C-alpha cells in the first residue's frame, strides 16, 4: 500500500533495507547462535547517519522524527530483531535527554549519539520493578554537589556495550512515584559495573545485563529534569518509544511473511505448490492483512507523535499492542505454513518466532498496554460527561 512517504522517507527506507540485506541477513543466524554483539553492523549504521535520524539538527542529527525512525527500525527488524533491538533501545535511552535534558546536557551527549560514537541504554527495570515501574528501589542521595547511587537495574538492553545510561532512581521514597528522578550515568564511573550477560530465548544479538550501582557518585548536574520528575520522564520516554516497538513488530512480521510465501511457492505436495491450496492461501491472506493494518497504525501514530501532540500515551500503547500481537501471530503462522522446514534452523522463521515473543513483553507487557489504553479511555469518557 502507498503510505505517501516523502522522497526522503523512501530514501531512508531503501538505505535501511540495503544495509539489512547486505550486512545483516548474511550474519543473523551466526549472531543468533553466538550471541555476539553486532558492533560491525552498528558501525555501518553510524556511517550511514541512521543513529542521527531523530536527533535535532542543532545537536548534530538529521532532525527527523518518529516516523523516519520507525521506518528504519521496521527495515532492520525485517532482517533481524536482535540487531534492531540494539538500534531501537539506543533511541529509548536517548529520549530522556531529548525530552527533558538541559541545553548543556544535549550539547554534551547528543552529537556523539547522533554520530553513533556512543551507544545509549535506558535503565528503569529492576528485580521488583517490572510492570510496576513505580516500585523502583535504586536510590540516589544528594551529598554536596554529587548524587550517590545505590541499587541494581535488571535486563537492561545495551547494558555493558553502551557508553551512556539514562536511569531512574528514588530521591525521596516518601513521595511514591513522585519521589523518583532521572539521571545520566557514564560507563566507567567508579561504583558502576555490569552483571553477567543474560542468555536469552531470542533477540540474541542484543546485549542484556544488570547495571550495578555501589556508592556510584555522579555530578549533581547529571539529573535529567528536576527531582521528583523521574516517573514522568520514564512514562513520556515510553510514550515516545513504544511505537518503535510496534515498528519492530511490523518488520519481523513482514520478514516472516515473505519467507512463508517464498517457501509455499516452491514446496510441492499432492502434485501442486502448497500456495495453490486454499488452506495456505487463507493463512497468507490473514497474515498480509494484519501486517498492513499494523503498518497503517504504526505510521499513523508516528505521524501523530511527530505532530507535537501533547498526550500520546493511548495511541502509542495501541500501536505497540496491536503490531506486536500481530507479529507473534504472523511469525508463528509462518512456521506453520512451512511445516517441519519452518521449525528447522535452516530457515530463518523459527528465529523470527523466538525473537517476536519479546515484543509482547518489553517496554511494557501487552497487558500493561491494555491498562494504559483502558485508563486513558476512562479519563476521556469522564471528561466528556
Ligand atoms: N505521562 C505523564 N504522566 C504520567 C504518565 C504519562 N504517560 N503515566 C502516568 N503519569 C503520571 C500520573 O498522572 C500520576 O501522576 P500523579 O502522581 O500526579 O497523579 C503518576 O504518573 C503515577 O501514575 P499512575 O498512578 O498511573 O502509576 P502506576 O504506578 O499505576 O503505573 C503504569 C502506571 C502501569 C502505566 C506504569 O507503571 C508503566 O508504564 N509500567 C510499565 C513499565 C514498563 O514499560 N516497563 C518496561 C521496562 S522499560 S524498557
mmCIF file of N, CA, C and O in Angstrom, residues 93 97 109 112-113 118-122 158 161-166 184-187 192:
data_model
loop_
_atom_site.group_PDB
_atom_site.id
_atom_site.type_symbol
_atom_site.label_atom_id
_atom_site.label_comp_id
_atom_site.label_asym_id
_atom_site.label_seq_id
_atom_site.Cartn_x
_atom_site.Cartn_y
_atom_site.Cartn_z
ATOM 1 N N UNK A 93 16.905 4.998 25.147
ATOM 2 C CA UNK A 93 17.797 5.585 26.153
ATOM 3 C C UNK A 93 18.072 7.063 25.922
ATOM 4 O O UNK A 93 18.412 7.797 26.854
ATOM 5 N N UNK A 97 16.996 12.395 27.566
ATOM 6 C CA UNK A 97 17.829 13.575 27.306
ATOM 7 C C UNK A 97 17.160 14.498 26.297
ATOM 8 O O UNK A 97 17.140 15.719 26.449
ATOM 9 N N UNK A 109 25.902 15.307 25.072
ATOM 10 C CA UNK A 109 25.682 13.901 24.697
ATOM 11 C C UNK A 109 25.156 13.680 23.279
ATOM 12 O O UNK A 109 25.530 12.710 22.618
ATOM 13 N N UNK A 112 27.454 13.031 19.868
ATOM 14 C CA UNK A 112 28.105 11.711 19.807
ATOM 15 C C UNK A 112 27.094 10.595 19.577
ATOM 16 O O UNK A 112 27.386 9.606 18.906
ATOM 17 N N UNK A 113 25.899 10.744 20.162
ATOM 18 C CA UNK A 113 24.852 9.723 19.964
ATOM 19 C C UNK A 113 24.409 9.754 18.504
ATOM 20 O O UNK A 113 24.279 8.710 17.851
ATOM 21 N N UNK A 118 28.676 6.958 20.552
ATOM 22 C CA UNK A 118 28.353 6.461 21.894
ATOM 23 C C UNK A 118 26.951 5.877 21.859
ATOM 24 O O UNK A 118 25.997 6.557 21.454
ATOM 25 N N UNK A 119 26.854 4.628 22.303
ATOM 26 C CA UNK A 119 25.566 3.946 22.351
ATOM 27 C C UNK A 119 24.905 4.250 23.712
ATOM 28 O O UNK A 119 25.610 4.452 24.699
ATOM 29 N N UNK A 120 23.588 4.243 23.739
ATOM 30 C CA UNK A 120 22.858 4.592 24.964
ATOM 31 C C UNK A 120 21.996 3.418 25.421
ATOM 32 O O UNK A 120 21.548 2.604 24.605
ATOM 33 N N UNK A 121 21.750 3.356 26.735
ATOM 34 C CA UNK A 121 20.829 2.356 27.305
ATOM 35 C C UNK A 121 19.905 3.049 28.296
ATOM 36 O O UNK A 121 20.286 4.064 28.895
ATOM 37 N N UNK A 122 18.714 2.487 28.460
ATOM 38 C CA UNK A 122 17.723 3.046 29.383
ATOM 39 C C UNK A 122 17.565 2.092 30.567
ATOM 40 O O UNK A 122 17.258 0.911 30.374
ATOM 41 N N UNK A 158 21.407 -3.216 25.802
ATOM 42 C CA UNK A 158 22.654 -2.485 25.517
ATOM 43 C C UNK A 158 23.543 -2.364 26.749
ATOM 44 O O UNK A 158 24.569 -1.682 26.713
ATOM 45 N N UNK A 161 27.558 -2.559 26.780
ATOM 46 C CA UNK A 161 28.056 -2.084 25.477
ATOM 47 C C UNK A 161 27.889 -0.572 25.343
ATOM 48 O O UNK A 161 28.698 0.086 24.693
ATOM 49 N N UNK A 162 26.823 -0.038 25.942
ATOM 50 C CA UNK A 162 26.562 1.405 25.828
ATOM 51 C C UNK A 162 27.564 2.207 26.658
ATOM 52 O O UNK A 162 28.120 1.697 27.637
ATOM 53 N N UNK A 163 27.766 3.438 26.240
ATOM 54 C CA UNK A 163 28.658 4.351 26.979
ATOM 55 C C UNK A 163 27.850 5.261 27.905
ATOM 56 O O UNK A 163 28.378 5.787 28.868
ATOM 57 N N UNK A 164 26.577 5.478 27.547
ATOM 58 C CA UNK A 164 25.734 6.440 28.268
ATOM 59 C C UNK A 164 24.470 5.713 28.753
ATOM 60 O O UNK A 164 23.840 4.978 27.984
ATOM 61 N N UNK A 165 24.111 5.940 30.037
ATOM 62 C CA UNK A 165 22.945 5.265 30.632
ATOM 63 C C UNK A 165 22.010 6.310 31.222
ATOM 64 O O UNK A 165 22.449 7.160 32.011
ATOM 65 N N UNK A 166 20.750 6.274 30.831
ATOM 66 C CA UNK A 166 19.768 7.147 31.467
ATOM 67 C C UNK A 166 18.958 6.244 32.405
ATOM 68 O O UNK A 166 18.373 5.246 31.964
ATOM 69 N N UNK A 184 21.692 10.775 34.206
ATOM 70 C CA UNK A 184 22.551 10.212 33.165
ATOM 71 C C UNK A 184 23.859 9.794 33.844
ATOM 72 O O UNK A 184 24.429 10.551 34.630
ATOM 73 N N UNK A 185 24.252 8.553 33.561
ATOM 74 C CA UNK A 185 25.474 7.994 34.167
ATOM 75 C C UNK A 185 26.352 7.448 33.042
ATOM 76 O O UNK A 185 25.858 6.759 32.146
ATOM 77 N N UNK A 186 27.634 7.759 33.114
ATOM 78 C CA UNK A 186 28.534 7.296 32.052
ATOM 79 C C UNK A 186 29.243 6.009 32.459
ATOM 80 O O UNK A 186 29.581 5.825 33.630
ATOM 81 N N UNK A 187 29.434 5.147 31.463
ATOM 82 C CA UNK A 187 30.219 3.927 31.677
ATOM 83 C C UNK A 187 31.601 4.338 32.168
ATOM 84 O O UNK A 187 32.160 5.333 31.689
ATOM 85 N N UNK A 192 30.120 1.912 39.279
ATOM 86 C CA UNK A 192 29.121 1.481 38.285
ATOM 87 C C UNK A 192 29.704 0.316 37.480
ATOM 88 O O UNK A 192 30.660 0.494 36.728
#
